[in-house]
Coordinates of C-alpha atoms (C1' of nucleotides) in Angstrom, one line a residue:
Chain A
X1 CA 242.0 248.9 -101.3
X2 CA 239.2 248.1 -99.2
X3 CA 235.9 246.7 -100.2
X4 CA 232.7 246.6 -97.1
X5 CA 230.2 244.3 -98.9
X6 CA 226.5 244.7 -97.3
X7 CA 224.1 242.3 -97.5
X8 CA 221.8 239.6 -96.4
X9 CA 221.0 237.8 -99.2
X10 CA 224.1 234.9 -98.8
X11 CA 223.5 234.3 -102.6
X12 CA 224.5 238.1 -103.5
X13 CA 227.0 238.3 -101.3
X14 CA 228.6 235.0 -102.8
X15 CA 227.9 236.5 -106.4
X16 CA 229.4 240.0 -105.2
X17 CA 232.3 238.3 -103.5
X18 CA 233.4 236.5 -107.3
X19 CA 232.7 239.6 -109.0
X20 CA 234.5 241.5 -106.9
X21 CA 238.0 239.5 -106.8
X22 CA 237.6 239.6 -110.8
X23 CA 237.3 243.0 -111.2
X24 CA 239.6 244.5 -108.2
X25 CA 242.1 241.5 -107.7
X26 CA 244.0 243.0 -105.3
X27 CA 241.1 244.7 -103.1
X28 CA 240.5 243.2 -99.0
X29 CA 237.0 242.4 -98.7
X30 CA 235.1 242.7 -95.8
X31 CA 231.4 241.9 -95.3
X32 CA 228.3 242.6 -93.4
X33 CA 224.8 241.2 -93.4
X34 CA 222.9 244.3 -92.3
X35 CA 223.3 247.6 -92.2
X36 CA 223.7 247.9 -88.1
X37 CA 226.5 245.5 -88.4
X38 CA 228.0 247.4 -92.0
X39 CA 228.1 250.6 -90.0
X40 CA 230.3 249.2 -86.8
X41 CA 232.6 247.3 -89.7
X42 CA 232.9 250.6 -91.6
X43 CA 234.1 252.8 -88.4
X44 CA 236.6 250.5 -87.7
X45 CA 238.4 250.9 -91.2
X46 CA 239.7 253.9 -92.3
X47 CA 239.3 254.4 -95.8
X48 CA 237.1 252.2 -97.7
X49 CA 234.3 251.6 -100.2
X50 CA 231.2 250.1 -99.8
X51 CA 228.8 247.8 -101.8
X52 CA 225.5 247.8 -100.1
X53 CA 222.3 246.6 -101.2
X54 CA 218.8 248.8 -100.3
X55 CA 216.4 246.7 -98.6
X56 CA 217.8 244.6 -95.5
X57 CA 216.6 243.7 -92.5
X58 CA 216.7 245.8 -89.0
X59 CA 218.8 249.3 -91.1
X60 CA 218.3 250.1 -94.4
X61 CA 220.6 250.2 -97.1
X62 CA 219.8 254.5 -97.3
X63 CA 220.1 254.9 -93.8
X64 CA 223.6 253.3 -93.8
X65 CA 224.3 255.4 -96.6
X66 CA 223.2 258.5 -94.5
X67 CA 225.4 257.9 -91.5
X68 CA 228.3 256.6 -92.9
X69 CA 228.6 259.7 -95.5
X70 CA 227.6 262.2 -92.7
X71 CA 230.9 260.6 -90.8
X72 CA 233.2 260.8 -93.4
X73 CA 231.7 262.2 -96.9
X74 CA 234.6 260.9 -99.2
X75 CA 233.3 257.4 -98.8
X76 CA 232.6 255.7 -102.1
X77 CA 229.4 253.6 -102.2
X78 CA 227.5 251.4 -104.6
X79 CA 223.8 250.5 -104.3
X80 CA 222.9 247.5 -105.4
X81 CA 219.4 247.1 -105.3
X82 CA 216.9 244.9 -106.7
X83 CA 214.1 247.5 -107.8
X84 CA 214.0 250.9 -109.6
X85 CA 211.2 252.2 -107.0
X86 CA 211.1 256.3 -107.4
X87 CA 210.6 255.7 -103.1
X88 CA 214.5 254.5 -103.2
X89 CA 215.8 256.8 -106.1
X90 CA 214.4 259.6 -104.5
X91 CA 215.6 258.2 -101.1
X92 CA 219.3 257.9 -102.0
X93 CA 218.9 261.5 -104.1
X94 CA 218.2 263.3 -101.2
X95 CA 221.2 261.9 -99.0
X96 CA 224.2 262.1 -101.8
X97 CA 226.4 264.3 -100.2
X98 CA 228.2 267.4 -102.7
X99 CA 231.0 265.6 -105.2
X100 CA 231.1 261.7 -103.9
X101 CA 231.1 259.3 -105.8
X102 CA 228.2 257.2 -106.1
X103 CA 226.8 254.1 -108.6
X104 CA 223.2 252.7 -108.6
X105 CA 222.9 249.2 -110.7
X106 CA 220.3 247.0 -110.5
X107 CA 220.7 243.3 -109.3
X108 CA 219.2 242.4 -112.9
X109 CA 221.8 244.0 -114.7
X110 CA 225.1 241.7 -116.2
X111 CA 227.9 241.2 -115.0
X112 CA 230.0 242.8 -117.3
X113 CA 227.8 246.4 -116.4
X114 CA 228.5 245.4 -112.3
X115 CA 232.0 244.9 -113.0
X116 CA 232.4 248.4 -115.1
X117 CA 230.7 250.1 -112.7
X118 CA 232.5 249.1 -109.7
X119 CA 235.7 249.9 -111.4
X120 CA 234.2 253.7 -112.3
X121 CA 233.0 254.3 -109.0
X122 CA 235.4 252.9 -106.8
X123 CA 238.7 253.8 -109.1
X124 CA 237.7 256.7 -111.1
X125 CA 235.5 258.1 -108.7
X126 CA 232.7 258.3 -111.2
X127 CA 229.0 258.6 -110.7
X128 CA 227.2 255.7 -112.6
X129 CA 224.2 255.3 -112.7
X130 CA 222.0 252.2 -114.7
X131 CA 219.6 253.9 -117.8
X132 CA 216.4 252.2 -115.4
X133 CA 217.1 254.3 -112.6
X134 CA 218.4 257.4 -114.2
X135 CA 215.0 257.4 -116.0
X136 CA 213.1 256.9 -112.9
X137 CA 215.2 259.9 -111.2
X138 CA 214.4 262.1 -114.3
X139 CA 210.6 261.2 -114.0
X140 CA 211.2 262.4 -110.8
X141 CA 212.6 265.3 -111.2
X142 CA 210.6 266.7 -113.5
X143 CA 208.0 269.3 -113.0
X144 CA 204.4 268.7 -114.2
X145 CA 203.2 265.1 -113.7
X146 CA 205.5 264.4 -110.6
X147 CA 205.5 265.8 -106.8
X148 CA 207.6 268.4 -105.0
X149 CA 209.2 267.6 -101.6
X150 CA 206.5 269.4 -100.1
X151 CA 203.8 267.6 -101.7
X152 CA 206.0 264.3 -101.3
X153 CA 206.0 265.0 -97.3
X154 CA 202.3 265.3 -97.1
X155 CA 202.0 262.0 -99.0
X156 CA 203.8 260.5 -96.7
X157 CA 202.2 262.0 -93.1
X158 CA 198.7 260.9 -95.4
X159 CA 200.4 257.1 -95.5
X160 CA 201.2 257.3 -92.2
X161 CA 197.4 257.6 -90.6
X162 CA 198.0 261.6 -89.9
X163 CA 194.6 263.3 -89.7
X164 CA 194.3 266.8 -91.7
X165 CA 195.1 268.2 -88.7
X166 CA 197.6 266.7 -87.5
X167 CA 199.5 267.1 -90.6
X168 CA 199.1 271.2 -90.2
X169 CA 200.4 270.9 -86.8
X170 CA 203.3 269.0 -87.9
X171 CA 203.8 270.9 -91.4
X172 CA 203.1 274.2 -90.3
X173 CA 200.7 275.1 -92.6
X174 CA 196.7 275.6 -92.4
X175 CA 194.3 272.9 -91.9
X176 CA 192.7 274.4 -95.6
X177 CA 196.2 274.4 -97.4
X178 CA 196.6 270.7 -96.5
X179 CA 193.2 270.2 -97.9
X180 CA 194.9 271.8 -100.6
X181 CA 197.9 270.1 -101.0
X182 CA 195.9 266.9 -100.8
X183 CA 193.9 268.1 -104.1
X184 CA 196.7 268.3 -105.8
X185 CA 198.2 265.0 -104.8
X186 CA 195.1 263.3 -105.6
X187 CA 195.0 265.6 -108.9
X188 CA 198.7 263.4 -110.1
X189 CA 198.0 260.8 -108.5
X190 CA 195.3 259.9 -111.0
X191 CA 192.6 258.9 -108.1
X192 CA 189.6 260.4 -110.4
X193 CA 190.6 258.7 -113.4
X194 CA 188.4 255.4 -113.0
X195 CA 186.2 253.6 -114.8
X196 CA 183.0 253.2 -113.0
X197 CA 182.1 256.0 -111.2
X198 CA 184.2 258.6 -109.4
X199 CA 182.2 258.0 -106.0
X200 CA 183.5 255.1 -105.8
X201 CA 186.8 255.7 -103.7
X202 CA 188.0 257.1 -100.5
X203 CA 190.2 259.4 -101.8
X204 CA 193.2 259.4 -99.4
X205 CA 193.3 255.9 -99.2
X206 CA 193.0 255.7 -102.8
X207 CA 195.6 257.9 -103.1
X208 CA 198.1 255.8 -101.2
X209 CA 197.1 252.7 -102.5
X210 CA 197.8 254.6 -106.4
X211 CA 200.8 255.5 -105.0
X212 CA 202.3 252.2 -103.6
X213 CA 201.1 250.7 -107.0
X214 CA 203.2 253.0 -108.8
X215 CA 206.2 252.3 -106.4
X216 CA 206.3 256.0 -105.2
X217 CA 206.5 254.7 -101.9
X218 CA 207.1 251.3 -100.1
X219 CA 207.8 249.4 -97.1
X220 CA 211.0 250.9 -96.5
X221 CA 210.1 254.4 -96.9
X222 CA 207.5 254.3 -95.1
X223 CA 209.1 252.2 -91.9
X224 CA 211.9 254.9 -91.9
X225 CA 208.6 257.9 -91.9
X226 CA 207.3 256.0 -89.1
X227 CA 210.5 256.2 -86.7
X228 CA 210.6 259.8 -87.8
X229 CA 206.9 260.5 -87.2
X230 CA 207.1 258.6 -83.7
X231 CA 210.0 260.8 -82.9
X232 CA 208.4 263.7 -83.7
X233 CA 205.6 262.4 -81.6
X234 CA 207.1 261.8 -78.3
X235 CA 209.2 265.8 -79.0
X236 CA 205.7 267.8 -79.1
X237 CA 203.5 267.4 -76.6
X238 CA 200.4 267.8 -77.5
X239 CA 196.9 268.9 -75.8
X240 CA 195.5 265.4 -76.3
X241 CA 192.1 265.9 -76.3
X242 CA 191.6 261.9 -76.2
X243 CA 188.4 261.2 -78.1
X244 CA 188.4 257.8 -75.8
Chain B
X1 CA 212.4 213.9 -113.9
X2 CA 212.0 216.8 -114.4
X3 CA 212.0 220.5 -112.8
X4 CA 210.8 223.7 -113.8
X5 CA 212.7 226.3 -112.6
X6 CA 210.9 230.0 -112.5
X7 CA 212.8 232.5 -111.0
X8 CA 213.2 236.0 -112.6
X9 CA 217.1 236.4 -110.9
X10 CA 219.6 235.2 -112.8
X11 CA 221.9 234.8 -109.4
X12 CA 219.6 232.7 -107.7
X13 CA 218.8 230.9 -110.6
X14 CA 222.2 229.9 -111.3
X15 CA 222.4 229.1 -107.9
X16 CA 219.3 226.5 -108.2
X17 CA 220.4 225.2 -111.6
X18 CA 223.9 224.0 -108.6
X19 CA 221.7 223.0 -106.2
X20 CA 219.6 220.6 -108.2
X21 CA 221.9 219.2 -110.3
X22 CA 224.0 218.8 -106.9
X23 CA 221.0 217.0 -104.9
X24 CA 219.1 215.5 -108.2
X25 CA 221.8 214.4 -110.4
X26 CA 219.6 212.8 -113.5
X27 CA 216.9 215.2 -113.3
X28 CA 216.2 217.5 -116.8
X29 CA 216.2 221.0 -116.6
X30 CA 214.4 223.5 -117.5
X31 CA 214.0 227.5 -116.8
X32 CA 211.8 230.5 -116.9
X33 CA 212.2 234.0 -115.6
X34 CA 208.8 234.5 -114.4
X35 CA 205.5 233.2 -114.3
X36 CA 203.6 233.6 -117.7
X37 CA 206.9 232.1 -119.5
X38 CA 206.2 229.4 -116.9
X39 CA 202.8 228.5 -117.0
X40 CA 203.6 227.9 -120.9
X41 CA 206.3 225.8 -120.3
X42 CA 204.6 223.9 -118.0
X43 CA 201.6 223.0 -120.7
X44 CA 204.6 221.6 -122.7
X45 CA 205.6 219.1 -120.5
X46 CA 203.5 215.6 -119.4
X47 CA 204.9 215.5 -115.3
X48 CA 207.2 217.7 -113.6
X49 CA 208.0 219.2 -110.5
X50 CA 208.4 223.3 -110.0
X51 CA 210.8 225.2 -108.0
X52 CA 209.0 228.7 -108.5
X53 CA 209.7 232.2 -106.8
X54 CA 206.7 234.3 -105.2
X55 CA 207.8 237.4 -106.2
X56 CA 208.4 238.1 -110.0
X57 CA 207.1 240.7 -112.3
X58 CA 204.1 240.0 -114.9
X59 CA 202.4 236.8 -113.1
X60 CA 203.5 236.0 -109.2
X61 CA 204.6 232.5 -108.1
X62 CA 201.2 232.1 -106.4
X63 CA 199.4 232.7 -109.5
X64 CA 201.3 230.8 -111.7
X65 CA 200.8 227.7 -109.1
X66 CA 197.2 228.1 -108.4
X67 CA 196.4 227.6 -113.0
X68 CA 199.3 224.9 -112.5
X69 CA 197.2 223.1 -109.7
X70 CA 194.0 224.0 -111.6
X71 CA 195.0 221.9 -114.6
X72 CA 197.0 219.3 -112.7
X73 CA 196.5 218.6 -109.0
X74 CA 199.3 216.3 -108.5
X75 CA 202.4 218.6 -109.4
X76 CA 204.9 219.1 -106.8
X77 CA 205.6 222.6 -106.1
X78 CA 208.3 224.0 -104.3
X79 CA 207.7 227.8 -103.3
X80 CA 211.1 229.4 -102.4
X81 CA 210.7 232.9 -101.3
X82 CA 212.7 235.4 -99.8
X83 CA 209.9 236.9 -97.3
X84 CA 207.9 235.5 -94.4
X85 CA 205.2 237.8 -95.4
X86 CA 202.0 236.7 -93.4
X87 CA 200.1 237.8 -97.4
X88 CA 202.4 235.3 -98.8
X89 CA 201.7 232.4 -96.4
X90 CA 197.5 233.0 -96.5
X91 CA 198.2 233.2 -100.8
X92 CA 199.6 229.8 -100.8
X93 CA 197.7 228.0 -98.3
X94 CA 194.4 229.2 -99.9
X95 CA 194.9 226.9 -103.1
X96 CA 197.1 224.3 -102.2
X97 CA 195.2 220.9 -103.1
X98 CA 194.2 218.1 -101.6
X99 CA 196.9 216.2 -100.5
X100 CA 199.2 218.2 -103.2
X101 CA 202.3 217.7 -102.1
X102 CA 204.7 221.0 -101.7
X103 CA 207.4 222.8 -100.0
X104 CA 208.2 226.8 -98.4
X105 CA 211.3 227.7 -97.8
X106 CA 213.2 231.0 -97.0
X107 CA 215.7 232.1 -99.5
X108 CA 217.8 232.3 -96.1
X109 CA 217.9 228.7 -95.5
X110 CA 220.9 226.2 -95.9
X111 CA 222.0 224.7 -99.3
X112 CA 221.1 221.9 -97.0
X113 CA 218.1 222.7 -96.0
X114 CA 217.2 223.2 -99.0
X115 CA 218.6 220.3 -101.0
X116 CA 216.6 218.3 -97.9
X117 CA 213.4 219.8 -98.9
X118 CA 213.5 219.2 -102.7
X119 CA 214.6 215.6 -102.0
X120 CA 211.4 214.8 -99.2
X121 CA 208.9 216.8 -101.8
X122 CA 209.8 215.5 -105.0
X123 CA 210.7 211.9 -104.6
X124 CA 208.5 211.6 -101.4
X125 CA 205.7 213.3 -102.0
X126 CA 205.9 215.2 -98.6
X127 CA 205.3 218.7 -97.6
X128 CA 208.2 220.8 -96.1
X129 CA 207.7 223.8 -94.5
X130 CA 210.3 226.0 -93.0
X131 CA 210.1 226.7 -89.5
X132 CA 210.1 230.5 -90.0
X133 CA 206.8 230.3 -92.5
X134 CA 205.4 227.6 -89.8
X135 CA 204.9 229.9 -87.1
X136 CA 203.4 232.7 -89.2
X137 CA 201.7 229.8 -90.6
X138 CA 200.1 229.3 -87.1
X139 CA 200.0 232.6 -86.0
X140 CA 197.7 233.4 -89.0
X141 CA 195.0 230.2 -88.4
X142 CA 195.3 231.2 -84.1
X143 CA 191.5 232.4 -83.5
X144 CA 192.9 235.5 -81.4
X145 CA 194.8 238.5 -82.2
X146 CA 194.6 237.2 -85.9
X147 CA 192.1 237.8 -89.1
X148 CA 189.4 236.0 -90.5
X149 CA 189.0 235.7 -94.0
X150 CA 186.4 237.7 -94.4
X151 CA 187.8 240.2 -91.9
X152 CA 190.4 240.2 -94.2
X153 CA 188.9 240.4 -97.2
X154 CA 187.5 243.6 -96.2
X155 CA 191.0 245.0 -95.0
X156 CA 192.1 244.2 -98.6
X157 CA 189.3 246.5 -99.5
X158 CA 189.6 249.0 -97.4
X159 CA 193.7 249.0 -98.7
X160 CA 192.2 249.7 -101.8
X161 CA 190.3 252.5 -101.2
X162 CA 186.8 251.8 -101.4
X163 CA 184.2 253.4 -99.0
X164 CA 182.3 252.0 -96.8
X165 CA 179.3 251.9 -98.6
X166 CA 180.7 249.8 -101.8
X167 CA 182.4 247.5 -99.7
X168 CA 179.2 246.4 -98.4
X169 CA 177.7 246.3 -101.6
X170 CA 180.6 244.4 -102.7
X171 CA 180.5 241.5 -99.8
X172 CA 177.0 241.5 -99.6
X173 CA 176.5 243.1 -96.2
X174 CA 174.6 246.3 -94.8
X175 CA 176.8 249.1 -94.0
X176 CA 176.7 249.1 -90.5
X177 CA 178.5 245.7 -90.7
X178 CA 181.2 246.6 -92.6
X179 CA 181.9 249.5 -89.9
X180 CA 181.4 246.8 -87.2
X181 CA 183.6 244.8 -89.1
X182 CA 186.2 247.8 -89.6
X183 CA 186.2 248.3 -85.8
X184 CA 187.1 244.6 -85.3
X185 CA 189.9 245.3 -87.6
X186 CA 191.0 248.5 -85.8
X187 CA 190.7 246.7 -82.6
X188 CA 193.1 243.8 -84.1
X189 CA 195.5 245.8 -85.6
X190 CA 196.1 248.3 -82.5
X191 CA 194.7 251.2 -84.2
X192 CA 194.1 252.4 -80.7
X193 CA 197.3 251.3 -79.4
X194 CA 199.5 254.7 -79.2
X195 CA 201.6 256.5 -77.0
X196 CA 200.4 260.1 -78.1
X197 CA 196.9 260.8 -77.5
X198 CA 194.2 258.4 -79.6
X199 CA 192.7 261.5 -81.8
X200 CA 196.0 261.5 -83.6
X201 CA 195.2 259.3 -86.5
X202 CA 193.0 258.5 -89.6
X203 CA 191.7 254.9 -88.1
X204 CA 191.1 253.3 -91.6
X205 CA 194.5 254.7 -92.9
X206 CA 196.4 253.4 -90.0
X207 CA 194.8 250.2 -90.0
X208 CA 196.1 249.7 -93.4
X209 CA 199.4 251.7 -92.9
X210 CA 199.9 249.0 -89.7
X211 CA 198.7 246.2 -92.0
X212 CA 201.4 246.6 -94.0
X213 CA 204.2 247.5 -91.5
X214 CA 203.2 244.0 -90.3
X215 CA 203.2 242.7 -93.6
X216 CA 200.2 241.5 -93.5
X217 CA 199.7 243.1 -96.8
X218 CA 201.8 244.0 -99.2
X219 CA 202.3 245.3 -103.0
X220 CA 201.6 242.0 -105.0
X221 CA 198.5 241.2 -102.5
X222 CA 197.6 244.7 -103.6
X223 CA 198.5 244.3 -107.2
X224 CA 195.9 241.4 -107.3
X225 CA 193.3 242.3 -105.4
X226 CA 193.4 245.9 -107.5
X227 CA 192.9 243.7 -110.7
X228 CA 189.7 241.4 -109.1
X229 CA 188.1 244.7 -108.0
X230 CA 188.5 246.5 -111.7
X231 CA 187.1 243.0 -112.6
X232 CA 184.1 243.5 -110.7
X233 CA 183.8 246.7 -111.2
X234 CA 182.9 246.6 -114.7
X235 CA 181.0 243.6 -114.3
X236 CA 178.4 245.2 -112.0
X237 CA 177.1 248.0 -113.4
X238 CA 176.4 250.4 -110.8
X239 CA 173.8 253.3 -110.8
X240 CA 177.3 255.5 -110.2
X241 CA 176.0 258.8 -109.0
X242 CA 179.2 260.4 -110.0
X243 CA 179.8 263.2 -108.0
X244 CA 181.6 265.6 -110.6
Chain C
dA1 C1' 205.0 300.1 -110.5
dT2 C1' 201.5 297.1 -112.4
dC3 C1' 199.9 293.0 -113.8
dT4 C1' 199.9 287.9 -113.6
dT5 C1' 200.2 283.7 -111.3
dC6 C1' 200.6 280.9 -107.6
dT7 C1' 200.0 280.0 -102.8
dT8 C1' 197.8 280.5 -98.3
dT9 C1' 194.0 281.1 -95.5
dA10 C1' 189.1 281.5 -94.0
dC11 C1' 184.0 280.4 -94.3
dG12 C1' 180.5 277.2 -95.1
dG13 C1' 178.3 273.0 -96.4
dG14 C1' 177.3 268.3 -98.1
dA15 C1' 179.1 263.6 -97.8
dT16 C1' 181.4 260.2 -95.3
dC17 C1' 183.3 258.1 -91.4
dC18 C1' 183.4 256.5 -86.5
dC19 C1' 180.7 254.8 -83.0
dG20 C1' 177.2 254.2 -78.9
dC21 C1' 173.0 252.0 -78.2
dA22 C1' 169.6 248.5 -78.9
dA23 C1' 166.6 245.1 -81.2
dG24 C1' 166.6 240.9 -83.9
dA25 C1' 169.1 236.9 -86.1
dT26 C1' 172.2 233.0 -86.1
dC27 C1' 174.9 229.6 -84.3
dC28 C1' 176.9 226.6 -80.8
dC29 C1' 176.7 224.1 -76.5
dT30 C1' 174.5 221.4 -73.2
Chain D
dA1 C1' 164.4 223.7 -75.7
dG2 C1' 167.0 227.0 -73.3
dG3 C1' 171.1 230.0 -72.7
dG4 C1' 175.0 232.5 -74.3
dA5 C1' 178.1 234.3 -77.5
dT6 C1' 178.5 236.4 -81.9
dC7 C1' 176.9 238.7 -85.9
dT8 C1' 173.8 241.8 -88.3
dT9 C1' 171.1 245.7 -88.9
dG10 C1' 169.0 250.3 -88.0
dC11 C1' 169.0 255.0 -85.8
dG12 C1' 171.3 259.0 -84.5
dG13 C1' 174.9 262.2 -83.8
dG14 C1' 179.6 264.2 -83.5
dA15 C1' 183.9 264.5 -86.0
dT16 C1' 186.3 264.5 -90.1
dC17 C1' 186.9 264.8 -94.9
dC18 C1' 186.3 266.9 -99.5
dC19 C1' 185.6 271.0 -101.9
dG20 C1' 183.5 275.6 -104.0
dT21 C1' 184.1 280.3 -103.4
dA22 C1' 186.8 284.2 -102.4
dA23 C1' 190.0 287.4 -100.2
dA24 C1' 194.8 288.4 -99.0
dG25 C1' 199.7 287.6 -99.5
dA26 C1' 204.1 286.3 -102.2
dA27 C1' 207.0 285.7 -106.2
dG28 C1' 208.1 286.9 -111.0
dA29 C1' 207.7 289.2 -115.4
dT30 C1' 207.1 293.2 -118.4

DNA sequence: ATCTTCTTTACGGGATCCCGCAAGATCCCT
DNA sequence: AGGGATCTTGCGGGATCCCGTAAAGAAGAT
């Protein structure tokens, strides 16, 4: 069996590497420092599973993840990440493709739960997932105080800088409906729930700063929703008034 | 002599516990997992020297050291992060004491490198800075493309959400001047700067949304300042109009 | 089919934001 | 003291944001 280990912290890898050779004595390793240079390792092996850790440097860990199961969706993979941020959770939900097999641990948990779950995953082609995270995911998931994809979207084109506007052009939905969708957010969100007065905020800022507090999204996300959105950019042309 | 170790990953503080024992061979031990069981450990103990992480959960390495300095201006700290982060580098640098002698280095680095540093800051009393930190270091004190502090002050309270109104009640200024202020910001950050037309974005959202791409801010400068600003929320009463 | 509920869209208006312009104020340099 | 650069402040206005109200459409339940 073949093992791809991705990740940049030299430490980890170290600490993965020892795991690894306990748990799955006669496995190859093979290991990568980012995701760009995980991906060209993992196309020239055939069959393999993958260890990769969530935030790294030029490609994340999910965006690996996305290409490598879009080229071959058997691939087993374990994340190995160091927070339970809903941005991630929901990140890796969304890209799971039907029946693989899957773990998510966190870097705080033992050895012994690392060690299990590599041998579920990458033997019994099990889906583990750590209690942290599978409460996060269920927070997630559930409808009342948390946000559909929709909503989640608009949250992000709002993070991004979009205007009202622009976010209808994008969404294609009415200038008032975002207005809408934006009450709502702020609504979950919690951004009239304050002490002193409720004048006191900007609301859509206050609104993204609530929501990179509560972890809903983070650098990453939000690195990845700028490629997209610059993409997306340069595609439609638009009549540019140019206030300037 | 003795070292404090506070470090909430076990990995990398197994990894310490090697490295000093390796480079400091009759040096005592001891260890905390973040910065509140630090700061009480640290009471305990006449001298010492502290190898502390920035990031950790309940009280960040840059708190913990600015109390630690407070009460005792001559400790050695070592600050060994994994991120560059321009907030990181303006944190530390804004309480480091007189002729306090301490270190920065990249989780990155060498064993060397970093077995190097400990040696020149504890038993010389020199400061070490890694080359990576030294040029954000600069960049960040260059009178240019880069921020003053109260420039930056106010972009920490614009991340936060406040209008413009309350910031300049908060710093003291008229309201025009925070707006000059905020255009200087814009200006900085390359609000303007965009291939697609100029009308595309919410300026004081993008500033902030750029501010952080550039990590010139980032969750546990947010964390923070969130908690001053609730601070001084509730101790200036305001005549809050409340709007609903 | 009818009723309920949720979403979408439009109109309109008050508050805020962004900024051009210009008159002081402040500071530094010589 | 004079000159120049920077900072502050006020006025005014166009654009955007936030939201109350309400009509029309869509989805589901009985």
């Amino acid at each position: 069996m073949t093992v791809l280990i991705v990740e940049d912290d030299a430490v980890h890898r170290a600490f993965l590497r020892d795991v690894l050779v306990g748990t799955l004595p006669d496995c190859r390793l093979i290991e990568a420092a980012d995701g760009v240079a995980g991906e060209a390792l993992a196309r020239e092996h055939e069959s393999m599973n993958v260890v990769v850790d969530l935030q790294m440097p030029r490609r994340t860990g999910v965006e690996m993840a996305k290409t490598l199961w879009r080229e071959r969706p058997a691939t087993a993979i374990m994340f190995w990440s160091n927070y339970a941020d809903e941005a991630y959770v929901r990140g890796v939900s969304r890209i799971v493709p039907e029946g693989a097999a899957y773990g998510y641990v966190l870097k705080s948990a033992s050895e012994e739960r690392l060690a299990l779950a590599l041998k579920s995953v990458f033997l019994e082609g099990q889906c583990v997932i750590d209690r942290e995270i599978r409460s996060v995911q269920q927070k997630s998931a559930d409808r009342s105080g948390s946000f559909t994809d929709v909503e989640y979207e608009i949250l992000v084109d709002l993070a991004l800088g979009l205007t009202d506007r622009l976010i209808a052009e994008r969404r294609g939905i009415s200038l008032r409906s975002v207005q809408n969708r934006l009450a709502q957010i702020y609504d979950k969100l919690g951004v009239y729930e304050t002490e002193a007065g409720s004048d006191v905020f900007n609301l859509r800022m206050r609104a993204v700063t609530l929501a990179g507090l509560r972890k809903l999204l983070n650098r990453n996300s939000l690195e990845q929703a700028e490629a997209e959105l610059a993409a997306w950019l340069a595609a439609s042309p638009r009549a540019s008034g140019g206030r300037r």
